[in-house]
């Protein structure tokens, strides 16, 4: 019982420290991550933008996975509707 | 007089300020509303806008606003005696800084978490935004130059801090890697990291590192300044998670430990204050206390930099609007306490008045070295730390703080340069941008005084600019309040005082620089003076315009 309580306390301290560590830089780190993911999405959608893609066969499979993210991207970029004709995410 | 009395008096005043004055401001002026849905909820995106626990947010807000500046300012200003510095820090924190910081958070929360710079664009117009960019660039340039000199001076006067300071970089790098690459919990790395750091403080205490004078024809101090800027250039281009983030984390812990140790040591050792309350016997060349005191201590009494933090990051993470009182006002109190600790260390840590006077023998003499030396005496008296260990500990604390500020300062300066270049239609890469930023800082540090002493000469100018920024924020807050038809005198009072002191201080220094033939600083002074007059002009027109507009219906008026 005591062991358990001690474990829970340690876990709570750890969580608080993690929050203290992460909170101020969440923004910078999140931005960097978002930029990287945008780049990846650009690679996947490159054929639709007219950029030849040597691994198009494989990235085609990824398109459904990225649909949600694509929608999130174009709304973030200030476009209400999907800018690509054949991608009707909304 | 005993230092405990000063400590209790200062803390008591600030706590009374928090419990009574801040409540009055929060209820009657800003009318913080517990039911208002903050941007952290309405715009929640997991990146910028995240509702955050108020204690965590307070800890962050406080550690990001409190750097080395609230130590440097008071450490210089006690030359006029402890009385004026103490009064300005206490009253400034209670009536100026707390109201300003809390207000900046409130204004930003009520405007979708926009920063004060953007709000300036909306309230004052496009000119307001440009003015803001100019002031921020000057502020960053001066803080980088001044802190490089502060650190270099400490490395020369307390060479035992060299080993712990540079090893802290390695400790931070390791913690960063453990956290991101190996997803290790933070508890044990923090405990081990701090243990390693404090062990290295002990090691460094026995092995001081001195740079040889005359290497490359430069003095040790100039050499350190160059090394620091090279380090900052590299550090500011690394991704934040690699070095800056873990460094900030360790600094936060270090600050808490350092300040706690100092206050406990004062309580146990009960040292007497040897410095006079009002120093009638100031060394020749010391400028008049009025207005210079009010620009020498900026951080610790009121600082515009807080407004940037409050409106830039804190406001986007605030969970409930009423938390603004705790985070903003108590954050300012946290910094005031640090300044109070600095005042006590610089006035009570000496054996006699004669010794104190021999350290404060010129204006700008003493400085952080006095803080380190005085703090060391208090620590060894109160806690029985071995000789000089306290000095190493405190010097390490100050240097780590100042270095982290420089790291993020150079980074921000690069962004400002890139943004300005983009407005002019030129694209500048990260490396070039950093080199330009460093060029400005080095030119200031070396151009304004020989051997890189220029960094310290600009301290009052830095304080003035910092307060101009605070004045600008107060203008924006006043305009918002005027349009809501609420009382504004608690903001207009500090605003008028700050602007008068800033302009008066700039004129006094203008004459000094002219007499000394220091044309670089004269030019800088003129630029800041123009900015100050500009702020004053914008303030008058914006407030008058705000008064003639239709009252804006806040939700409380509609009820």
Coordinates of C-alpha atoms in Angstrom, one line a residue:
Chain A
X1 CA 0.0 0.0 0.0
X2 CA 2.7 2.4 1.0
X3 CA 4.8 1.4 -2.0
X4 CA 1.9 2.2 -4.2
X5 CA 1.4 5.6 -2.7
X6 CA 5.0 6.4 -3.1
X7 CA 4.9 5.3 -6.7
X8 CA 1.9 7.5 -7.4
X9 CA 3.6 10.5 -5.7
X10 CA 6.8 10.0 -7.8
X11 CA 4.7 9.8 -10.9
X12 CA 2.9 13.0 -10.0
X13 CA 6.2 14.8 -9.4
X14 CA 7.5 13.5 -12.7
X15 CA 4.3 14.7 -14.5
X16 CA 4.7 18.2 -12.9
X17 CA 8.3 18.4 -13.9
X18 CA 7.5 17.3 -17.4
X19 CA 4.8 20.0 -17.6
X20 CA 7.3 22.6 -16.3
X21 CA 9.9 21.4 -18.9
X22 CA 7.6 21.3 -21.9
X23 CA 5.1 24.2 -21.4
X24 CA 7.2 27.2 -22.5
X25 CA 8.6 25.5 -25.6
X26 CA 5.4 23.7 -26.7
X27 CA 4.9 26.4 -29.2
X28 CA 8.4 26.3 -30.8
X29 CA 8.5 22.5 -30.8
X30 CA 5.0 22.1 -32.1
X31 CA 5.6 24.6 -34.9
X32 CA 8.8 22.7 -36.0
X33 CA 6.8 19.5 -35.9
X34 CA 4.0 21.0 -37.9
X35 CA 6.4 22.3 -40.6
X36 CA 8.0 18.9 -40.9
X37 CA 4.6 17.3 -41.3
X38 CA 3.6 19.8 -43.9
X39 CA 6.7 19.0 -45.9
X40 CA 5.8 15.3 -45.7
X41 CA 2.3 16.0 -46.9
X42 CA 3.7 18.0 -49.8
X43 CA 5.7 15.0 -50.9
X44 CA 2.6 12.8 -50.7
X45 CA 0.4 15.2 -52.7
X46 CA 3.2 16.2 -55.1
X47 CA 1.7 14.4 -58.1
X48 CA -1.5 16.4 -57.7
X49 CA 0.5 19.6 -57.7
X50 CA 2.2 18.5 -60.9
X51 CA 5.5 17.6 -59.3
X52 CA 6.8 14.2 -60.6
X53 CA 7.1 11.7 -57.8
X54 CA 9.3 8.6 -58.3
X55 CA 7.6 6.8 -55.5
X56 CA 4.1 7.8 -56.4
X57 CA 2.8 4.3 -56.2
X58 CA 3.6 4.1 -52.5
X59 CA 2.6 7.6 -51.5
X60 CA -0.8 7.1 -53.2
X61 CA -1.5 4.6 -50.4
X62 CA -0.9 7.3 -47.8
X63 CA -3.3 9.8 -49.2
X64 CA -6.4 8.6 -47.3
X65 CA -4.4 8.7 -44.1
X66 CA -3.5 12.3 -44.8
X67 CA -7.0 13.5 -45.8
X68 CA -7.8 14.9 -42.3
X69 CA -4.5 16.6 -42.0
X70 CA -4.9 18.1 -45.5
X71 CA -8.2 19.6 -44.4
X72 CA -6.6 21.0 -41.3
X73 CA -3.8 22.4 -43.5
X74 CA -5.9 24.3 -46.0
X75 CA -8.2 25.8 -43.3
X76 CA -5.0 26.9 -41.4
X77 CA -3.8 28.5 -44.6
X78 CA -7.0 30.5 -44.9
X79 CA -8.7 28.5 -47.7
X80 CA -12.2 27.5 -46.7
X81 CA -12.6 24.8 -49.4
X82 CA -10.1 22.3 -50.7
X83 CA -7.7 23.9 -53.2
X84 CA -7.3 20.6 -55.1
X85 CA -10.2 19.6 -57.4
X86 CA -10.1 15.9 -56.9
X87 CA -9.5 16.1 -53.1
X88 CA -13.0 16.8 -51.7
X89 CA -12.3 16.8 -48.0
X90 CA -15.0 19.2 -47.2
Chain B
X1 CA 20.1 48.1 10.7
X2 CA 19.4 44.4 10.4
X3 CA 18.9 42.8 7.0
X4 CA 16.0 40.7 8.4
X5 CA 14.0 43.8 9.0
X6 CA 14.5 45.0 5.5
X7 CA 13.6 41.6 4.1
X8 CA 10.4 41.3 6.2
X9 CA 9.4 44.9 5.4
X10 CA 9.9 44.4 1.6
X11 CA 8.2 41.0 1.5
X12 CA 5.4 42.2 3.7
X13 CA 4.7 45.2 1.5
X14 CA 4.7 43.1 -1.7
X15 CA 2.4 40.5 -0.2
X16 CA 0.0 43.2 1.1
X17 CA 0.1 44.5 -2.5
X18 CA -0.8 41.1 -3.8
X19 CA -3.6 40.5 -1.3
X20 CA -5.2 44.0 -1.4
X21 CA -4.1 46.2 -4.2
X22 CA -4.1 43.5 -6.9
X23 CA -7.5 42.4 -5.8
X24 CA -8.8 45.9 -6.1
X25 CA -7.3 46.3 -9.6
X26 CA -8.6 42.9 -10.7
X27 CA -12.1 43.5 -9.4
X28 CA -12.7 47.2 -10.1
X29 CA -10.4 48.1 -13.1
X30 CA -9.8 45.1 -15.2
X31 CA -12.9 43.3 -13.9
X32 CA -11.5 39.9 -14.4
X33 CA -14.4 37.5 -15.0
X34 CA -14.1 33.8 -13.9
X35 CA -16.7 32.8 -16.5
X36 CA -15.0 34.5 -19.5
X37 CA -13.8 31.8 -21.9
X38 CA -10.1 32.4 -22.5
X39 CA -8.3 32.1 -25.9
X40 CA -6.6 29.0 -24.5
X41 CA -10.0 27.3 -24.8
X42 CA -11.6 29.0 -27.7
X43 CA -8.5 28.8 -29.9
X44 CA -7.0 25.7 -28.5
X45 CA -4.6 24.1 -30.9
X46 CA -2.2 22.2 -28.8
X47 CA 0.7 24.4 -30.1
X48 CA 0.2 28.0 -29.1
X49 CA -3.1 27.9 -27.2
X50 CA -3.1 25.3 -24.4
X51 CA -4.9 25.8 -21.1
X52 CA -2.2 25.4 -18.5
X53 CA -2.2 24.8 -14.7
X54 CA -1.8 28.2 -13.0
X55 CA 1.1 27.2 -10.8
X56 CA 3.1 25.8 -13.7
X57 CA 2.3 28.9 -15.7
X58 CA 3.3 31.1 -12.8
X59 CA 6.6 29.3 -12.5
X60 CA 7.3 29.8 -16.1
X61 CA 6.1 33.4 -16.3
X62 CA 8.3 34.2 -13.3
X63 CA 11.4 32.4 -14.6
X64 CA 11.1 33.9 -18.1
X65 CA 10.7 37.5 -16.8
X66 CA 13.3 37.3 -14.1
X67 CA 16.7 37.1 -15.6
X68 CA 20.0 38.6 -14.5
X69 CA 18.6 42.1 -14.9
X70 CA 16.8 42.4 -11.5
X71 CA 20.2 41.6 -10.0
X72 CA 22.4 43.9 -12.1
X73 CA 20.1 47.0 -11.7
X74 CA 19.9 47.0 -7.9
X75 CA 23.6 46.0 -7.6
X76 CA 24.5 49.3 -9.4
X77 CA 21.8 51.4 -7.8
X78 CA 22.7 50.8 -4.1
X79 CA 25.5 53.2 -4.7
X80 CA 23.0 55.9 -3.7
X81 CA 22.3 54.0 -0.4
X82 CA 19.9 51.1 0.2
X83 CA 16.9 53.4 1.0
X84 CA 16.1 54.7 -2.5
X85 CA 16.7 51.4 -4.2
X86 CA 14.6 49.5 -1.6
X87 CA 11.7 52.0 -1.9
X88 CA 11.7 52.0 -5.7
X89 CA 11.8 48.2 -5.9
X90 CA 9.0 47.8 -3.3
X91 CA 6.7 50.6 -4.5
X92 CA 7.5 49.9 -8.1
X93 CA 6.6 46.2 -7.8
X94 CA 3.4 47.0 -5.9
X95 CA 2.0 49.9 -7.9
X96 CA 3.7 49.7 -11.2
X97 CA 4.9 46.2 -12.3
X98 CA 2.1 44.2 -10.9
X99 CA -0.6 46.4 -12.5
X100 CA 1.3 46.5 -15.8
X101 CA 1.9 42.7 -16.0
X102 CA -1.6 41.7 -15.0
X103 CA -3.0 44.3 -17.4
X104 CA -0.9 43.0 -20.3
X105 CA -2.2 39.5 -19.8
X106 CA -5.8 40.8 -19.4
X107 CA -5.7 42.9 -22.6
X108 CA -4.2 40.1 -24.6
X109 CA -6.7 37.5 -23.2
X110 CA -9.6 39.9 -24.2
X111 CA -8.1 40.2 -27.7
X112 CA -7.7 36.5 -28.8
X113 CA -4.3 36.3 -27.2
X114 CA -2.7 38.9 -29.5
X115 CA 0.6 40.3 -28.5
X116 CA 1.1 43.9 -27.3
X117 CA 2.9 44.7 -30.5
X118 CA -0.2 43.7 -32.6
X119 CA -2.5 45.5 -30.2
X120 CA -0.3 48.6 -30.6
X121 CA -1.0 48.3 -34.3
X122 CA -4.7 48.2 -33.7
X123 CA -5.0 50.8 -31.0
X124 CA -2.3 53.3 -32.0
X125 CA -2.0 52.5 -35.7
X126 CA 0.7 51.2 -38.1
X127 CA 3.2 53.7 -36.7
X128 CA 2.7 52.1 -33.3
X129 CA 3.8 48.8 -34.7
X130 CA 6.9 50.2 -36.3
X131 CA 7.8 52.0 -33.1
X132 CA 7.4 48.8 -31.3
X133 CA 9.9 47.0 -33.7
X134 CA 12.5 49.7 -33.2
X135 CA 12.2 49.7 -29.5
X136 CA 12.4 45.9 -29.3
X137 CA 15.5 45.8 -31.5
X138 CA 17.3 48.4 -29.4
X139 CA 16.3 46.5 -26.3
X140 CA 17.7 43.2 -27.5
X141 CA 20.9 44.7 -28.8
X142 CA 21.6 46.5 -25.5
X143 CA 20.6 43.5 -23.3
X144 CA 23.0 41.2 -25.3
X145 CA 25.9 43.6 -25.1
X146 CA 25.3 44.4 -21.4
X147 CA 25.0 40.7 -20.4
X148 CA 28.1 39.7 -22.3
X149 CA 30.0 42.3 -20.3
X150 CA 28.4 41.2 -17.0
X151 CA 29.3 37.5 -17.7
X152 CA 32.9 38.4 -18.8
X153 CA 33.4 40.5 -15.7
X154 CA 32.2 37.6 -13.5
X155 CA 34.5 35.1 -15.3
X156 CA 37.4 37.5 -14.5
X157 CA 36.4 38.3 -10.9
X158 CA 35.1 34.8 -10.0
X159 CA 37.1 32.4 -12.2
X160 CA 35.9 29.5 -10.1
X161 CA 32.6 29.8 -11.9
X162 CA 34.0 28.9 -15.3
X163 CA 34.0 25.1 -14.9
X164 CA 30.4 24.9 -13.6
X165 CA 29.0 27.3 -16.1
X166 CA 30.4 25.5 -19.2
X167 CA 29.6 22.1 -17.8
X168 CA 26.0 23.2 -17.3
X169 CA 25.9 23.4 -21.2
X170 CA 26.8 19.7 -21.3
X171 CA 24.4 18.7 -18.5
X172 CA 21.6 20.6 -20.5
X173 CA 22.5 18.8 -23.7
X174 CA 22.3 15.4 -22.0
X175 CA 19.0 16.1 -20.4
X176 CA 17.6 17.3 -23.7
X177 CA 18.7 14.2 -25.5
X178 CA 17.4 11.9 -22.7
X179 CA 14.0 13.6 -22.8
X180 CA 13.4 13.8 -26.5
X181 CA 15.3 10.8 -27.9
X182 CA 14.9 8.3 -25.1
X183 CA 11.6 9.5 -23.6
X184 CA 13.1 9.2 -20.1
X185 CA 11.0 10.7 -17.2
X186 CA 12.4 13.9 -15.9
X187 CA 12.6 13.2 -12.2
X188 CA 15.8 11.3 -12.1
X189 CA 17.7 13.2 -14.9
X190 CA 16.8 16.4 -13.0
X191 CA 18.0 15.1 -9.7
X192 CA 21.2 13.7 -11.2
X193 CA 21.7 16.8 -13.4
X194 CA 21.4 19.2 -10.4
X195 CA 23.7 16.9 -8.3
X196 CA 26.3 17.0 -11.1
X197 CA 26.0 20.7 -11.4
X198 CA 26.4 21.4 -7.7
X199 CA 29.3 18.9 -7.6
X200 CA 30.9 20.9 -10.4
X201 CA 30.4 24.1 -8.4
X202 CA 32.5 22.5 -5.7
X203 CA 35.1 21.3 -8.2
X204 CA 35.2 24.6 -9.9
X205 CA 35.7 26.3 -6.6
X206 CA 39.0 24.5 -6.2
X207 CA 40.0 24.9 -9.9
X208 CA 39.6 28.4 -11.1
X209 CA 40.2 28.9 -14.8
X210 CA 41.9 32.1 -15.8
X211 CA 42.4 33.2 -19.4
X212 CA 45.8 34.6 -20.1
X213 CA 45.9 38.4 -20.5
X214 CA 47.3 39.6 -23.8
X215 CA 46.3 36.5 -25.9
X216 CA 45.7 37.8 -29.5
X217 CA 46.5 41.2 -28.1
X218 CA 43.2 41.2 -26.1
X219 CA 42.6 41.4 -22.4
X220 CA 41.0 38.4 -20.7
X221 CA 37.7 40.2 -20.4
X222 CA 37.6 41.1 -24.2
X223 CA 38.5 37.5 -25.0
X224 CA 35.6 36.2 -22.9
X225 CA 33.2 38.6 -24.6
X226 CA 34.3 37.3 -28.0
X227 CA 34.0 33.7 -26.8
X228 CA 30.5 34.3 -25.4
X229 CA 29.2 35.9 -28.6
X230 CA 30.6 33.0 -30.7
X231 CA 28.9 30.6 -28.3
X232 CA 25.6 32.5 -28.5
X233 CA 25.8 32.6 -32.3
X234 CA 26.0 28.8 -32.4
X235 CA 23.6 28.2 -29.5
X236 CA 20.9 30.5 -31.0
X237 CA 20.9 28.5 -34.3
X238 CA 20.4 25.1 -32.6
X239 CA 16.8 23.9 -32.3
X240 CA 15.3 25.1 -29.1
X241 CA 14.7 21.6 -27.7
X242 CA 18.4 20.7 -27.9
X243 CA 19.9 23.3 -25.6
X244 CA 17.7 26.3 -24.8
X245 CA 14.8 24.3 -23.3
X246 CA 16.8 22.1 -20.9
X247 CA 18.9 25.1 -19.9
X248 CA 15.9 27.1 -19.1
X249 CA 14.6 24.2 -17.0
X250 CA 17.8 23.9 -15.0
X251 CA 17.9 27.7 -14.5
X252 CA 14.4 27.7 -13.1
X253 CA 15.5 25.2 -10.4
X254 CA 18.8 26.9 -9.8
X255 CA 17.1 30.3 -9.3
X256 CA 14.6 28.8 -6.8
X257 CA 17.5 27.1 -4.9
X258 CA 19.8 30.2 -5.0
X259 CA 17.2 32.7 -3.8
X260 CA 15.9 30.3 -1.1
X261 CA 19.4 29.7 0.2
X262 CA 20.0 33.5 0.3
X263 CA 16.8 34.3 2.2
X264 CA 17.4 31.4 4.7
X265 CA 21.0 32.5 5.2
X266 CA 19.8 36.1 5.9
X267 CA 17.3 34.7 8.5
X268 CA 19.9 32.6 10.2
X269 CA 22.9 34.9 10.0
X270 CA 20.9 38.1 10.5
X271 CA 23.7 40.3 8.9
X272 CA 23.7 44.0 9.6
X273 CA 23.4 46.4 6.7
X274 CA 26.7 48.3 6.5
X275 CA 25.8 50.6 3.6
X276 CA 24.2 53.9 4.5
X277 CA 20.5 54.4 4.0
X278 CA 21.2 57.5 1.9
X279 CA 24.7 57.8 0.6
X280 CA 25.8 61.4 0.9
X281 CA 29.4 60.5 0.1
X282 CA 28.9 59.2 -3.4
X283 CA 32.1 58.7 -5.5
X284 CA 32.8 61.5 -7.9
X285 CA 31.3 61.0 -11.3
X286 CA 28.2 59.4 -9.9
X287 CA 25.2 61.0 -11.7
X288 CA 22.3 62.4 -9.6
X289 CA 20.0 59.9 -8.1
X290 CA 17.1 61.7 -9.6
X291 CA 16.3 60.5 -12.4
X292 CA 19.1 57.9 -12.8
X293 CA 17.8 55.6 -10.0
X294 CA 14.6 55.1 -11.9
X295 CA 16.2 54.0 -15.1
X296 CA 19.1 52.0 -13.5
X297 CA 16.6 49.7 -11.8
X298 CA 14.1 48.7 -14.5
X299 CA 13.6 45.0 -14.0
X300 CA 12.6 44.5 -10.4
X301 CA 10.5 47.7 -10.3
X302 CA 8.8 47.8 -13.7
X303 CA 9.9 46.4 -17.0
X304 CA 8.4 46.4 -20.4
X305 CA 9.9 43.1 -21.2
X306 CA 7.2 41.5 -18.9
X307 CA 4.5 42.8 -21.2
X308 CA 6.1 40.9 -24.1
X309 CA 6.1 37.7 -22.1
X310 CA 2.6 38.3 -20.7
X311 CA 1.0 39.0 -24.0
X312 CA 3.2 36.8 -26.2
X313 CA 3.0 33.4 -24.5
X314 CA 1.3 33.6 -21.0
X315 CA -2.0 35.0 -22.2
X316 CA -2.4 32.1 -24.7
X317 CA -2.1 29.5 -22.0
X318 CA -4.2 31.0 -19.3
X319 CA -7.0 28.7 -18.1
X320 CA -9.3 31.2 -16.4
X321 CA -9.2 34.9 -16.7
X322 CA -9.0 35.4 -12.9
X323 CA -5.7 33.5 -13.0
X324 CA -4.2 36.7 -14.6
X325 CA -4.1 38.2 -11.1
X326 CA -2.0 35.4 -9.6
X327 CA 0.2 34.9 -12.6
X328 CA 0.8 38.5 -13.6
X329 CA 0.9 40.2 -10.2
X330 CA 2.6 37.4 -8.2
X331 CA 5.1 37.0 -11.1
X332 CA 6.1 40.6 -10.6
X333 CA 6.3 40.0 -6.9
X334 CA 8.7 37.1 -7.6
X335 CA 11.0 39.4 -9.5
X336 CA 10.7 42.1 -6.9
X337 CA 11.9 39.5 -4.3
X338 CA 14.9 38.7 -6.5
X339 CA 15.7 42.4 -6.6
X340 CA 15.3 42.6 -2.9
X341 CA 17.7 39.7 -2.4
X342 CA 20.2 41.6 -4.6
X343 CA 19.8 44.8 -2.5
X344 CA 20.4 42.9 0.7
X345 CA 23.4 41.0 -0.7
X346 CA 25.0 44.2 -2.0
X347 CA 24.5 46.2 1.2
X348 CA 24.7 43.7 4.1
X349 CA 27.4 41.3 2.9
X350 CA 30.3 43.4 3.9
X351 CA 32.2 43.8 7.1
X352 CA 32.2 47.6 7.3
X353 CA 31.2 50.8 5.6
X354 CA 34.8 51.3 4.6
X355 CA 34.9 48.0 2.8
X356 CA 31.6 48.7 1.2
X357 CA 32.8 52.1 0.0
X358 CA 36.0 50.6 -1.4
X359 CA 33.9 48.4 -3.6
X360 CA 31.5 51.0 -4.7
X361 CA 34.3 53.4 -5.5
X362 CA 33.0 54.4 -8.9
X363 CA 29.5 54.5 -10.5
X364 CA 29.0 51.1 -12.0
X365 CA 31.7 49.7 -9.8
X366 CA 30.6 47.0 -7.4
X367 CA 27.9 45.7 -9.7
X368 CA 27.2 42.0 -9.8
X369 CA 30.7 41.3 -8.4
X370 CA 29.4 43.0 -5.3
X371 CA 26.3 40.8 -5.3
X372 CA 28.5 37.7 -5.6
X373 CA 30.9 38.8 -2.9
X374 CA 28.3 40.1 -0.5
X375 CA 26.1 37.1 -1.1
X376 CA 29.0 34.8 -0.4
X377 CA 29.6 36.5 2.9
X378 CA 25.9 36.1 3.8
X379 CA 25.9 32.4 2.8
X380 CA 29.0 31.5 4.7
X381 CA 27.8 33.4 7.8
X382 CA 24.3 32.0 7.7
X383 CA 24.7 28.5 6.4
X384 CA 28.4 27.9 7.1
X385 CA 29.3 27.3 3.5
X386 CA 33.1 27.1 3.1
X387 CA 34.8 30.3 1.9
X388 CA 34.2 31.3 -1.7
X389 CA 31.8 28.4 -2.4
X390 CA 28.9 30.8 -2.1
X391 CA 30.6 33.1 -4.6
X392 CA 31.0 30.3 -7.1
X393 CA 27.4 29.3 -6.6
X394 CA 26.0 32.7 -7.0
X395 CA 28.2 33.6 -9.9
X396 CA 27.2 30.4 -11.7
X397 CA 23.5 31.3 -11.1
X398 CA 23.9 34.8 -12.5
X399 CA 26.0 33.7 -15.5
X400 CA 23.6 30.9 -16.4
X401 CA 20.7 33.3 -16.3
X402 CA 22.4 35.9 -18.3
X403 CA 23.7 33.4 -20.9
X404 CA 20.3 31.9 -21.5
X405 CA 18.9 35.4 -22.0
X406 CA 21.6 36.1 -24.5
X407 CA 20.8 32.9 -26.3
X408 CA 17.2 33.8 -26.7
X409 CA 18.1 37.4 -27.2
X410 CA 20.3 36.7 -30.2
X411 CA 17.6 34.4 -31.6
X412 CA 14.9 37.0 -31.3
X413 CA 17.2 39.7 -32.8
X414 CA 17.8 37.4 -35.8
X415 CA 14.0 37.1 -36.3
X416 CA 13.6 40.9 -36.1
X417 CA 16.4 41.3 -38.7
X418 CA 14.9 38.7 -41.0
X419 CA 11.4 40.3 -40.7
X420 CA 12.7 43.8 -41.4
X421 CA 14.7 42.5 -44.4
X422 CA 11.6 40.7 -45.7
X423 CA 9.6 44.0 -45.5
X424 CA 12.4 45.5 -47.6
X425 CA 12.1 42.6 -50.1
X426 CA 15.4 40.8 -49.2
X427 CA 15.6 37.3 -47.9
X428 CA 18.2 36.7 -45.3
X429 CA 19.3 33.2 -44.1
X430 CA 19.8 32.1 -40.5
X431 CA 23.6 32.3 -40.5
X432 CA 23.7 35.7 -42.1
X433 CA 21.0 37.0 -39.8
X434 CA 22.9 35.8 -36.8
X435 CA 26.1 37.3 -38.0
X436 CA 24.4 40.7 -38.5
X437 CA 22.8 40.4 -35.0
X438 CA 26.2 39.6 -33.4
X439 CA 27.9 42.4 -35.3
X440 CA 25.5 44.9 -33.8
X441 CA 26.0 43.6 -30.3
X442 CA 29.8 43.5 -30.6
X443 CA 30.0 46.9 -32.1
X444 CA 28.0 48.2 -29.1
X445 CA 30.0 46.3 -26.5
X446 CA 33.4 47.3 -27.9
X447 CA 32.5 50.6 -29.7
X448 CA 31.0 52.3 -26.6
X449 CA 34.0 51.8 -24.3
X450 CA 37.5 50.4 -24.5
X451 CA 38.0 46.6 -23.7
X452 CA 34.3 46.0 -24.2
X453 CA 33.3 48.1 -21.1
X454 CA 30.7 49.8 -23.3
X455 CA 28.2 47.1 -22.3
X456 CA 28.1 48.5 -18.8
X457 CA 27.9 52.2 -19.8
X458 CA 24.7 51.4 -21.7
X459 CA 23.0 49.9 -18.6
X460 CA 20.9 53.0 -17.8
X461 CA 20.0 53.4 -21.5
X462 CA 18.9 49.8 -21.4
X463 CA 16.7 50.5 -18.4
X464 CA 15.2 53.5 -20.1
X465 CA 14.3 51.6 -23.2
X466 CA 12.8 48.8 -21.1
X467 CA 10.6 51.4 -19.4
X468 CA 9.6 53.0 -22.6
X469 CA 8.3 49.6 -23.6
X470 CA 6.4 49.4 -20.3
X471 CA 5.0 52.9 -21.0
X472 CA 3.9 51.9 -24.4
X473 CA 2.0 48.9 -22.9
X474 CA 0.5 51.2 -20.3
X475 CA -0.7 53.6 -23.1
X476 CA -2.4 50.7 -24.8
X477 CA -4.1 49.6 -21.6
X478 CA -5.2 53.1 -20.8
X479 CA -6.8 53.5 -24.2
X480 CA -8.6 50.3 -23.8
X481 CA -9.9 51.3 -20.4
X482 CA -10.8 54.8 -21.6
X483 CA -12.9 53.2 -24.3
X484 CA -14.6 51.0 -21.7
X485 CA -15.3 54.2 -19.6
X486 CA -13.4 52.8 -16.6
X487 CA -11.1 54.7 -14.2
X488 CA -7.6 55.0 -15.5
X489 CA -5.6 56.9 -12.9
X490 CA -3.8 53.8 -11.5
X491 CA -2.3 53.4 -15.0
X492 CA -1.9 57.0 -16.0
X493 CA 0.0 57.8 -12.8
X494 CA 2.8 55.2 -13.4
X495 CA 2.7 56.1 -17.1
X496 CA 3.4 59.8 -16.6
X497 CA 6.0 59.1 -14.0
X498 CA 7.8 56.6 -16.3
X499 CA 7.8 58.9 -19.3
X500 CA 9.0 61.9 -17.3
X501 CA 11.9 59.9 -15.7
X502 CA 12.8 58.3 -19.1
X503 CA 13.0 61.6 -20.9
X504 CA 14.7 63.4 -18.0
X505 CA 17.2 60.5 -17.7
X506 CA 18.0 60.5 -21.4
X507 CA 18.7 64.3 -21.4
X508 CA 21.0 63.9 -18.4
X509 CA 22.9 61.1 -20.1
X510 CA 23.0 63.0 -23.4
X511 CA 25.0 65.7 -21.6
X512 CA 27.3 63.1 -20.0
X513 CA 28.0 61.3 -23.3
X514 CA 28.6 64.7 -25.0
X515 CA 31.1 65.7 -22.4
X516 CA 32.8 62.3 -22.6
X517 CA 32.8 62.5 -26.4
X518 CA 31.2 59.1 -26.7
X519 CA 29.5 59.6 -30.0
X520 CA 28.1 56.1 -30.4
X521 CA 26.2 56.3 -27.2
X522 CA 25.2 59.8 -27.9
X523 CA 23.6 58.6 -31.2
X524 CA 21.9 55.8 -29.4
X525 CA 20.6 58.2 -26.7
X526 CA 19.2 60.5 -29.4
X527 CA 17.4 57.5 -31.1
X528 CA 15.9 56.4 -27.8
X529 CA 15.0 60.0 -27.0
X530 CA 13.1 60.3 -30.3
X531 CA 11.4 57.0 -29.5
X532 CA 10.4 58.3 -26.1
X533 CA 9.0 61.5 -27.4
X534 CA 7.2 59.5 -30.0
X535 CA 5.6 57.3 -27.3
X536 CA 4.6 60.3 -25.3
X537 CA 3.0 62.0 -28.4
X538 CA 1.2 58.8 -29.4
X539 CA 0.0 58.4 -25.8
X540 CA -1.6 61.8 -25.7
X541 CA -3.3 61.5 -29.1
X542 CA -4.5 57.9 -28.6
X543 CA -5.9 58.6 -25.2
X544 CA -7.7 61.8 -26.4
X545 CA -9.0 60.0 -29.5
X546 CA -10.1 57.1 -27.3
X547 CA -12.1 59.5 -25.0
X548 CA -13.9 61.1 -27.9
X549 CA -15.0 57.7 -29.4
X550 CA -18.3 56.0 -28.6
X551 CA -17.9 53.9 -25.4
X552 CA -17.2 50.3 -26.2
X553 CA -19.8 48.1 -24.7
X554 CA -18.1 45.5 -22.6
X555 CA -20.2 42.6 -21.5
X556 CA -20.4 43.8 -18.0
X557 CA -22.0 47.1 -19.1
X558 CA -24.7 45.2 -21.0
X559 CA -25.8 43.2 -17.9

